[in-house]
PDB file of C-alpha atoms in Angstrom:
ATOM      1  CA  UNK A   1    -223.547 -51.887 195.117  1.00 49.00           C
ATOM      2  CA  UNK A   2    -225.025 -54.150 192.579  1.00 65.00           C
ATOM      3  CA  UNK A   3    -223.742 -54.798 189.037  1.00 82.00           C
ATOM      4  CA  UNK A   4    -223.900 -51.953 186.521  1.00 90.00           C
ATOM      5  CA  UNK A   5    -226.664 -52.285 184.010  1.00 94.00           C
ATOM      6  CA  UNK A   6    -226.884 -50.409 180.717  1.00 96.00           C
ATOM      7  CA  UNK A   7    -230.064 -48.889 179.258  1.00 97.00           C
ATOM      8  CA  UNK A   8    -230.840 -46.680 176.176  1.00 97.00           C
ATOM      9  CA  UNK A   9    -233.205 -43.791 176.699  1.00 96.00           C
ATOM     10  CA  UNK A  10    -234.046 -40.051 176.966  1.00 97.00           C
ATOM     11  CA  UNK A  11    -234.319 -37.866 180.006  1.00 98.00           C
ATOM     12  CA  UNK A  12    -237.841 -36.654 180.382  1.00 97.00           C
ATOM     13  CA  UNK A  13    -237.337 -34.535 183.497  1.00 97.00           C
ATOM     14  CA  UNK A  14    -234.863 -33.476 186.187  1.00 95.00           C
ATOM     15  CA  UNK A  15    -235.167 -31.805 189.607  1.00 94.00           C
ATOM     16  CA  UNK A  16    -232.526 -30.613 192.000  1.00 94.00           C
ATOM     17  CA  UNK A  17    -231.923 -32.798 195.112  1.00 94.00           C
ATOM     18  CA  UNK A  18    -229.703 -31.536 197.991  1.00 91.00           C
ATOM     19  CA  UNK A  19    -226.806 -29.290 197.393  1.00 92.00           C
ATOM     20  CA  UNK A  20    -225.547 -30.750 194.174  1.00 95.00           C
ATOM     21  CA  UNK A  21    -227.371 -33.934 193.122  1.00 95.00           C
ATOM     22  CA  UNK A  22    -230.165 -34.376 190.574  1.00 96.00           C
ATOM     23  CA  UNK A  23    -233.265 -36.621 190.362  1.00 96.00           C
ATOM     24  CA  UNK A  24    -234.018 -37.630 186.747  1.00 97.00           C
ATOM     25  CA  UNK A  25    -236.833 -39.401 185.034  1.00 97.00           C
ATOM     26  CA  UNK A  26    -235.569 -41.414 182.042  1.00 97.00           C
ATOM     27  CA  UNK A  27    -237.627 -43.222 179.534  1.00 98.00           C
ATOM     28  CA  UNK A  28    -235.768 -46.261 178.546  1.00 97.00           C
ATOM     29  CA  UNK A  29    -236.201 -48.950 175.807  1.00 96.00           C
ATOM     30  CA  UNK A  30    -235.603 -51.857 178.232  1.00 95.00           C
ATOM     31  CA  UNK A  31    -237.398 -50.758 181.462  1.00 95.00           C
ATOM     32  CA  UNK A  32    -239.793 -48.109 180.597  1.00 96.00           C
ATOM     33  CA  UNK A  33    -239.939 -45.009 182.647  1.00 97.00           C
ATOM     34  CA  UNK A  34    -237.459 -45.092 185.631  1.00 95.00           C
ATOM     35  CA  UNK A  35    -236.271 -42.691 188.273  1.00 95.00           C
ATOM     36  CA  UNK A  36    -232.560 -42.371 188.860  1.00 96.00           C
ATOM     37  CA  UNK A  37    -230.348 -40.140 190.990  1.00 96.00           C
ATOM     38  CA  UNK A  38    -227.230 -38.488 189.697  1.00 96.00           C
ATOM     39  CA  UNK A  39    -224.806 -37.656 192.549  1.00 94.00           C
ATOM     40  CA  UNK A  40    -223.012 -34.409 192.040  1.00 94.00           C
ATOM     41  CA  UNK A  41    -224.591 -33.836 188.624  1.00 94.00           C
ATOM     42  CA  UNK A  42    -225.203 -30.072 189.304  1.00 94.00           C
ATOM     43  CA  UNK A  43    -221.482 -29.350 189.850  1.00 93.00           C
ATOM     44  CA  UNK A  44    -219.939 -27.466 186.963  1.00 90.00           C
ATOM     45  CA  UNK A  45    -217.220 -29.964 186.498  1.00 91.00           C
ATOM     46  CA  UNK A  46    -219.411 -33.071 186.784  1.00 93.00           C
ATOM     47  CA  UNK A  47    -219.321 -35.512 183.916  1.00 92.00           C
ATOM     48  CA  UNK A  48    -223.071 -36.063 184.480  1.00 94.00           C
ATOM     49  CA  UNK A  49    -223.912 -32.389 184.208  1.00 93.00           C
ATOM     50  CA  UNK A  50    -225.084 -32.257 180.493  1.00 90.00           C
ATOM     51  CA  UNK A  51    -226.138 -35.838 180.199  1.00 93.00           C
ATOM     52  CA  UNK A  52    -228.869 -35.556 182.870  1.00 95.00           C
ATOM     53  CA  UNK A  53    -230.762 -32.626 181.502  1.00 95.00           C
ATOM     54  CA  UNK A  54    -234.029 -33.061 179.597  1.00 96.00           C
ATOM     55  CA  UNK A  55    -233.888 -33.948 175.940  1.00 96.00           C
ATOM     56  CA  UNK A  56    -230.511 -35.885 176.422  1.00 96.00           C
ATOM     57  CA  UNK A  57    -230.660 -39.219 174.429  1.00 97.00           C
ATOM     58  CA  UNK A  58    -228.057 -42.029 174.820  1.00 96.00           C
ATOM     59  CA  UNK A  59    -226.895 -44.784 177.055  1.00 97.00           C
ATOM     60  CA  UNK A  60    -227.083 -44.715 180.819  1.00 97.00           C
ATOM     61  CA  UNK A  61    -225.134 -46.845 183.145  1.00 97.00           C
ATOM     62  CA  UNK A  62    -226.844 -47.531 186.274  1.00 96.00           C
ATOM     63  CA  UNK A  63    -226.675 -49.184 189.750  1.00 94.00           C
ATOM     64  CA  UNK A  64    -230.019 -50.606 190.530  1.00 91.00           C
ATOM     65  CA  UNK A  65    -231.387 -50.042 194.032  1.00 84.00           C
ATOM     66  CA  UNK A  66    -234.463 -51.423 195.772  1.00 80.00           C
ATOM     67  CA  UNK A  67    -236.729 -48.398 194.565  1.00 78.00           C
ATOM     68  CA  UNK A  68    -234.676 -46.365 192.273  1.00 83.00           C
ATOM     69  CA  UNK A  69    -231.444 -46.263 190.194  1.00 94.00           C
ATOM     70  CA  UNK A  70    -228.108 -44.361 190.582  1.00 95.00           C
ATOM     71  CA  UNK A  71    -226.488 -43.127 187.455  1.00 96.00           C
ATOM     72  CA  UNK A  72    -222.809 -44.234 187.255  1.00 94.00           C
ATOM     73  CA  UNK A  73    -222.026 -42.720 183.850  1.00 95.00           C
ATOM     74  CA  UNK A  74    -223.637 -41.634 180.561  1.00 96.00           C
ATOM     75  CA  UNK A  75    -222.788 -41.618 176.991  1.00 96.00           C
ATOM     76  CA  UNK A  76    -225.076 -39.147 175.156  1.00 95.00           C
ATOM     77  CA  UNK A  77    -225.477 -39.242 171.412  1.00 95.00           C
ATOM     78  CA  UNK A  78    -227.917 -36.389 171.059  1.00 94.00           C
ATOM     79  CA  UNK A  79    -228.600 -33.353 173.409  1.00 94.00           C
ATOM     80  CA  UNK A  80    -230.993 -31.602 170.946  1.00 94.00           C
ATOM     81  CA  UNK A  81    -229.234 -28.289 171.689  1.00 91.00           C
ATOM     82  CA  UNK A  82    -230.809 -26.789 168.621  1.00 93.00           C
ATOM     83  CA  UNK A  83    -234.154 -27.249 170.036  1.00 92.00           C
ATOM     84  CA  UNK A  84    -233.391 -25.492 173.257  1.00 90.00           C
ATOM     85  CA  UNK A  85    -232.046 -22.422 171.614  1.00 91.00           C
ATOM     86  CA  UNK A  86    -235.347 -20.835 171.244  1.00 90.00           C
ATOM     87  CA  UNK A  87    -238.195 -20.365 173.805  1.00 90.00           C
ATOM     88  CA  UNK A  88    -240.797 -21.674 171.348  1.00 91.00           C
ATOM     89  CA  UNK A  89    -238.741 -24.893 170.505  1.00 92.00           C
ATOM     90  CA  UNK A  90    -238.037 -25.402 174.292  1.00 94.00           C
ATOM     91  CA  UNK A  91    -241.617 -25.074 175.345  1.00 94.00           C
ATOM     92  CA  UNK A  92    -242.889 -27.429 172.636  1.00 95.00           C
ATOM     93  CA  UNK A  93    -240.296 -29.893 173.553  1.00 96.00           C
ATOM     94  CA  UNK A  94    -241.002 -29.832 177.191  1.00 96.00           C
ATOM     95  CA  UNK A  95    -244.643 -30.429 176.480  1.00 96.00           C
ATOM     96  CA  UNK A  96    -243.761 -33.467 174.328  1.00 97.00           C
ATOM     97  CA  UNK A  97    -241.601 -34.869 177.241  1.00 97.00           C
ATOM     98  CA  UNK A  98    -244.264 -34.275 179.838  1.00 96.00           C
ATOM     99  CA  UNK A  99    -247.009 -35.880 177.707  1.00 96.00           C
ATOM    100  CA  UNK A 100    -244.644 -38.879 176.935  1.00 97.00           C
ATOM    101  CA  UNK A 101    -244.132 -39.159 180.654  1.00 96.00           C
ATOM    102  CA  UNK A 102    -247.832 -39.257 181.339  1.00 95.00           C
ATOM    103  CA  UNK A 103    -248.227 -42.104 178.845  1.00 94.00           C
ATOM    104  CA  UNK A 104    -245.212 -44.132 180.072  1.00 95.00           C
ATOM    105  CA  UNK A 105    -244.810 -46.676 182.880  1.00 93.00           C
ATOM    106  CA  UNK A 106    -242.138 -48.707 184.419  1.00 92.00           C
ATOM    107  CA  UNK A 107    -241.268 -52.064 182.953  1.00 90.00           C
ATOM    108  CA  UNK A 108    -243.003 -51.300 179.619  1.00 92.00           C
ATOM    109  CA  UNK A 109    -241.334 -51.364 176.246  1.00 93.00           C
ATOM    110  CA  UNK A 110    -240.317 -47.712 175.758  1.00 94.00           C
ATOM    111  CA  UNK A 111    -238.901 -48.119 172.148  1.00 95.00           C
ATOM    112  CA  UNK A 112    -242.041 -46.859 170.372  1.00 95.00           C
ATOM    113  CA  UNK A 113    -242.396 -43.673 172.580  1.00 97.00           C
ATOM    114  CA  UNK A 114    -238.715 -42.831 172.338  1.00 97.00           C
ATOM    115  CA  UNK A 115    -238.736 -43.094 168.584  1.00 96.00           C
ATOM    116  CA  UNK A 116    -241.830 -40.917 168.546  1.00 97.00           C
ATOM    117  CA  UNK A 117    -240.064 -38.308 170.664  1.00 97.00           C
ATOM    118  CA  UNK A 118    -236.893 -38.425 168.545  1.00 95.00           C
ATOM    119  CA  UNK A 119    -238.733 -37.870 165.207  1.00 96.00           C
ATOM    120  CA  UNK A 120    -241.016 -35.287 166.719  1.00 97.00           C
ATOM    121  CA  UNK A 121    -237.966 -33.245 167.881  1.00 97.00           C
ATOM    122  CA  UNK A 122    -236.424 -33.575 164.395  1.00 95.00           C
ATOM    123  CA  UNK A 123    -239.814 -32.301 163.068  1.00 97.00           C
ATOM    124  CA  UNK A 124    -239.745 -29.260 165.392  1.00 96.00           C
ATOM    125  CA  UNK A 125    -236.354 -28.327 163.873  1.00 95.00           C
ATOM    126  CA  UNK A 126    -237.689 -28.617 160.362  1.00 94.00           C
ATOM    127  CA  UNK A 127    -238.551 -24.916 159.356  1.00 91.00           C
ATOM    128  CA  UNK A 128    -240.867 -26.217 156.619  1.00 93.00           C
ATOM    129  CA  UNK A 129    -243.302 -27.569 159.168  1.00 94.00           C
ATOM    130  CA  UNK A 130    -245.455 -25.561 161.551  1.00 94.00           C
ATOM    131  CA  UNK A 131    -244.724 -26.365 165.138  1.00 95.00           C
ATOM    132  CA  UNK A 132    -248.462 -26.454 165.934  1.00 95.00           C
ATOM    133  CA  UNK A 133    -249.096 -29.185 163.278  1.00 97.00           C
ATOM    134  CA  UNK A 134    -246.113 -31.137 164.796  1.00 98.00           C
ATOM    135  CA  UNK A 135    -247.691 -30.888 168.125  1.00 97.00           C
ATOM    136  CA  UNK A 136    -251.211 -32.080 166.970  1.00 97.00           C
ATOM    137  CA  UNK A 137    -249.480 -35.083 165.211  1.00 98.00           C
ATOM    138  CA  UNK A 138    -247.536 -35.943 168.379  1.00 98.00           C
ATOM    139  CA  UNK A 139    -250.587 -35.741 170.544  1.00 97.00           C
ATOM    140  CA  UNK A 140    -252.617 -38.178 168.443  1.00 97.00           C
ATOM    141  CA  UNK A 141    -249.685 -40.518 167.791  1.00 97.00           C
ATOM    142  CA  UNK A 142    -248.896 -40.725 171.470  1.00 96.00           C
ATOM    143  CA  UNK A 143    -252.482 -41.843 172.071  1.00 94.00           C
ATOM    144  CA  UNK A 144    -251.743 -44.588 169.451  1.00 94.00           C
ATOM    145  CA  UNK A 145    -248.626 -45.516 171.160  1.00 92.00           C
ATOM    146  CA  UNK A 146    -250.585 -45.856 174.391  1.00 90.00           C
ATOM    147  CA  UNK A 147    -253.120 -48.105 172.719  1.00 89.00           C
ATOM    148  CA  UNK A 148    -256.014 -45.673 173.280  1.00 86.00           C
ATOM    149  CA  UNK A 149    -257.043 -43.581 170.354  1.00 89.00           C
ATOM    150  CA  UNK A 150    -260.234 -42.661 168.453  1.00 93.00           C
ATOM    151  CA  UNK A 151    -261.669 -44.820 165.589  1.00 95.00           C
ATOM    152  CA  UNK A 152    -260.616 -43.062 162.353  1.00 96.00           C
ATOM    153  CA  UNK A 153    -261.399 -45.485 159.619  1.00 97.00           C
ATOM    154  CA  UNK A 154    -265.108 -46.397 160.133  1.00 97.00           C
ATOM    155  CA  UNK A 155    -268.217 -44.682 161.515  1.00 97.00           C
ATOM    156  CA  UNK A 156    -268.419 -45.461 165.247  1.00 95.00           C
ATOM    157  CA  UNK A 157    -272.117 -45.545 165.020  1.00 91.00           C
ATOM    158  CA  UNK A 158    -272.916 -47.862 162.008  1.00 93.00           C
ATOM    159  CA  UNK A 159    -269.388 -49.156 160.907  1.00 95.00           C
ATOM    160  CA  UNK A 160    -269.600 -47.501 157.435  1.00 94.00           C
ATOM    161  CA  UNK A 161    -266.211 -46.685 155.931  1.00 96.00           C
ATOM    162  CA  UNK A 162    -267.420 -44.080 153.311  1.00 94.00           C
ATOM    163  CA  UNK A 163    -268.782 -40.562 153.648  1.00 96.00           C
ATOM    164  CA  UNK A 164    -267.067 -39.976 157.033  1.00 97.00           C
ATOM    165  CA  UNK A 165    -268.007 -36.413 157.722  1.00 96.00           C
ATOM    166  CA  UNK A 166    -267.921 -35.541 161.489  1.00 97.00           C
ATOM    167  CA  UNK A 167    -266.078 -36.407 164.699  1.00 97.00           C
ATOM    168  CA  UNK A 168    -267.535 -37.338 168.177  1.00 96.00           C
ATOM    169  CA  UNK A 169    -265.477 -37.194 171.379  1.00 93.00           C
ATOM    170  CA  UNK A 170    -268.254 -39.036 173.333  1.00 92.00           C
ATOM    171  CA  UNK A 171    -268.431 -41.828 170.714  1.00 93.00           C
ATOM    172  CA  UNK A 172    -264.556 -41.802 170.334  1.00 93.00           C
ATOM    173  CA  UNK A 173    -264.275 -41.479 166.633  1.00 96.00           C
ATOM    174  CA  UNK A 174    -265.439 -40.384 163.189  1.00 97.00           C
ATOM    175  CA  UNK A 175    -269.134 -40.388 162.258  1.00 97.00           C
ATOM    176  CA  UNK A 176    -270.654 -40.749 158.707  1.00 96.00           C
ATOM    177  CA  UNK A 177    -272.826 -38.249 157.021  1.00 95.00           C
ATOM    178  CA  UNK A 178    -275.949 -40.144 157.873  1.00 95.00           C
ATOM    179  CA  UNK A 179    -275.258 -40.863 161.460  1.00 94.00           C
ATOM    180  CA  UNK A 180    -273.956 -37.421 162.367  1.00 92.00           C
ATOM    181  CA  UNK A 181    -277.694 -36.396 162.885  1.00 92.00           C
ATOM    182  CA  UNK A 182    -277.958 -39.038 165.579  1.00 92.00           C
ATOM    183  CA  UNK A 183    -274.770 -38.151 167.482  1.00 93.00           C
ATOM    184  CA  UNK A 184    -275.324 -35.255 169.864  1.00 91.00           C
ATOM    185  CA  UNK A 185    -271.780 -33.981 169.924  1.00 93.00           C
ATOM    186  CA  UNK A 186    -270.842 -34.722 166.297  1.00 94.00           C
ATOM    187  CA  UNK A 187    -268.810 -31.869 164.927  1.00 94.00           C
ATOM    188  CA  UNK A 188    -268.531 -31.671 161.115  1.00 96.00           C
ATOM    189  CA  UNK A 189    -265.015 -32.013 159.617  1.00 97.00           C
ATOM    190  CA  UNK A 190    -263.676 -31.740 156.171  1.00 97.00           C
ATOM    191  CA  UNK A 191    -262.712 -34.852 154.133  1.00 96.00           C
ATOM    192  CA  UNK A 192    -259.148 -33.563 154.161  1.00 97.00           C
ATOM    193  CA  UNK A 193    -259.167 -33.572 157.919  1.00 97.00           C
ATOM    194  CA  UNK A 194    -260.357 -37.200 158.079  1.00 97.00           C
ATOM    195  CA  UNK A 195    -257.575 -38.189 155.723  1.00 97.00           C
ATOM    196  CA  UNK A 196    -255.054 -36.374 157.922  1.00 97.00           C
ATOM    197  CA  UNK A 197    -256.264 -38.166 161.028  1.00 97.00           C
ATOM    198  CA  UNK A 198    -256.173 -41.516 159.147  1.00 97.00           C
ATOM    199  CA  UNK A 199    -252.621 -40.876 158.046  1.00 97.00           C
ATOM    200  CA  UNK A 200    -251.443 -39.823 161.482  1.00 97.00           C
ATOM    201  CA  UNK A 201    -252.812 -43.036 163.075  1.00 96.00           C
ATOM    202  CA  UNK A 202    -251.629 -45.432 160.463  1.00 96.00           C
ATOM    203  CA  UNK A 203    -248.413 -44.322 158.922  1.00 96.00           C
ATOM    204  CA  UNK A 204    -244.846 -45.476 159.951  1.00 95.00           C
ATOM    205  CA  UNK A 205    -243.028 -43.188 162.404  1.00 93.00           C
ATOM    206  CA  UNK A 206    -240.440 -42.347 159.764  1.00 93.00           C
ATOM    207  CA  UNK A 207    -243.034 -40.982 157.398  1.00 95.00           C
ATOM    208  CA  UNK A 208    -245.129 -39.338 160.052  1.00 96.00           C
ATOM    209  CA  UNK A 209    -243.968 -35.844 159.558  1.00 97.00           C
ATOM    210  CA  UNK A 210    -243.975 -35.705 155.688  1.00 95.00           C
ATOM    211  CA  UNK A 211    -247.126 -33.700 155.002  1.00 95.00           C
ATOM    212  CA  UNK A 212    -248.643 -30.393 155.448  1.00 95.00           C
ATOM    213  CA  UNK A 213    -252.215 -29.195 155.735  1.00 96.00           C
ATOM    214  CA  UNK A 214    -254.364 -26.175 154.981  1.00 96.00           C
ATOM    215  CA  UNK A 215    -255.405 -23.481 157.608  1.00 96.00           C
ATOM    216  CA  UNK A 216    -258.932 -25.022 157.664  1.00 97.00           C
ATOM    217  CA  UNK A 217    -257.691 -28.519 158.402  1.00 97.00           C
ATOM    218  CA  UNK A 218    -255.175 -27.240 160.939  1.00 97.00           C
ATOM    219  CA  UNK A 219    -258.013 -25.560 162.738  1.00 97.00           C
ATOM    220  CA  UNK A 220    -260.175 -28.725 162.678  1.00 97.00           C
ATOM    221  CA  UNK A 221    -257.285 -30.823 163.938  1.00 97.00           C
ATOM    222  CA  UNK A 222    -256.783 -28.344 166.769  1.00 96.00           C
ATOM    223  CA  UNK A 223    -260.476 -28.650 167.848  1.00 95.00           C
ATOM    224  CA  UNK A 224    -260.420 -32.342 167.680  1.00 96.00           C
ATOM    225  CA  UNK A 225    -257.187 -32.976 169.582  1.00 95.00           C
ATOM    226  CA  UNK A 226    -258.028 -30.430 172.239  1.00 93.00           C
ATOM    227  CA  UNK A 227    -261.372 -32.248 172.868  1.00 93.00           C
ATOM    228  CA  UNK A 228    -259.517 -35.586 172.931  1.00 93.00           C
ATOM    229  CA  UNK A 229    -256.813 -34.506 175.276  1.00 92.00           C
ATOM    230  CA  UNK A 230    -259.292 -32.881 177.628  1.00 89.00           C
ATOM    231  CA  UNK A 231    -261.385 -35.830 177.671  1.00 88.00           C
ATOM    232  CA  UNK A 232    -258.708 -38.421 178.150  1.00 86.00           C
ATOM    233  CA  UNK A 233    -256.147 -36.743 180.544  1.00 88.00           C
ATOM    234  CA  UNK A 234    -257.011 -36.975 184.186  1.00 85.00           C
ATOM    235  CA  UNK A 235    -254.819 -34.076 185.050  1.00 86.00           C
ATOM    236  CA  UNK A 236    -253.517 -30.891 183.679  1.00 84.00           C
ATOM    237  CA  UNK A 237    -250.247 -30.929 181.786  1.00 88.00           C
ATOM    238  CA  UNK A 238    -248.271 -27.849 183.189  1.00 88.00           C
ATOM    239  CA  UNK A 239    -246.119 -27.401 180.145  1.00 90.00           C
ATOM    240  CA  UNK A 240    -249.231 -27.321 177.952  1.00 88.00           C
ATOM    241  CA  UNK A 241    -250.579 -24.363 180.011  1.00 88.00           C
ATOM    242  CA  UNK A 242    -247.270 -22.540 179.592  1.00 88.00           C
ATOM    243  CA  UNK A 243    -247.419 -23.375 175.833  1.00 87.00           C
ATOM    244  CA  UNK A 244    -250.927 -21.907 175.475  1.00 86.00           C
ATOM    245  CA  UNK A 245    -249.853 -18.783 177.323  1.00 85.00           C
ATOM    246  CA  UNK A 246    -246.849 -18.434 175.146  1.00 82.00           C
ATOM    247  CA  UNK A 247    -248.803 -18.606 171.959  1.00 76.00           C
ATOM    248  CA  UNK A 248    -250.962 -15.723 173.014  1.00 74.00           C
ATOM    249  CA  UNK A 249    -247.757 -13.520 173.288  1.00 73.00           C
ATOM    250  CA  UNK A 250    -246.924 -14.106 169.491  1.00 60.00           C
TER     251      UNK A 250
END
C-alpha cells in the first residue's frame, strides 16, 4: 500500500459493507469530502468501531487508493455523544450532516463547513436556544459557505439599502418597500427578520449562535428558508423528511 496520509475531519455518513466492514464519508479540511473504507469496523472489538460513526470528529490516518481511501487508524477528539442521547438531537444532527454533504465536494477546502458543523452541534446542545432556530441559521449559513445565498443587504430590484420590507425567492433576496409591489412573489417580512437574516449571513462563525428571535420572526425565517431550500436543492434530503415527520409528533 501507499504511504499513510493524515487528515482532520468529521464523519458525515457510514454504511455497512460485507460482513464487518464499513464505508464512511468524511468531510476533511485538506481534501474535502472523501469516501473511505474501514475494514472490520463493525466488529465489537475493532479500534475503528466508534471513530467511524457519524458525528465523530478528529484525525484519520488513511491509505490512498485509486478511487477511495482505506482507514488505517483514527484519533477522535469529539464524538458528540450528548447530541445522540435524544431522538430530537440525533435527527437535527443527521440533517445537518446530510446537508453539509450535499454542499461538499472532493478536493475542496472543508475547513469552513467543518467549523460550521462543530459550532452548530454545540448550539443544539445549548438548552437556551431553540433547535428550530439553530436549524434555520445552519441552512442559511451553509448556503453562504457554498457561495450561493440570497442578497440580504440591498433591494434586489433597485439596489436601495433602506426600507427593506419583503423577500423574493425568484429574485433571490430582499426587496424594498417601494419595489415589493413590482415583484410578484415578494412576501412581506418584519424589520427584525431582515436584521436576523443579515446577521446570519455576515457574522463570524464564533458569534453565529448568540441571539434569539421572537415567535413572529421565527415563523418568517421558517417560510423564507423553506422556500430557499426548496428552490435551490435538486433532490430531497431524507433526514429533513424524517425531521418534519418527527416534529408533528411533538
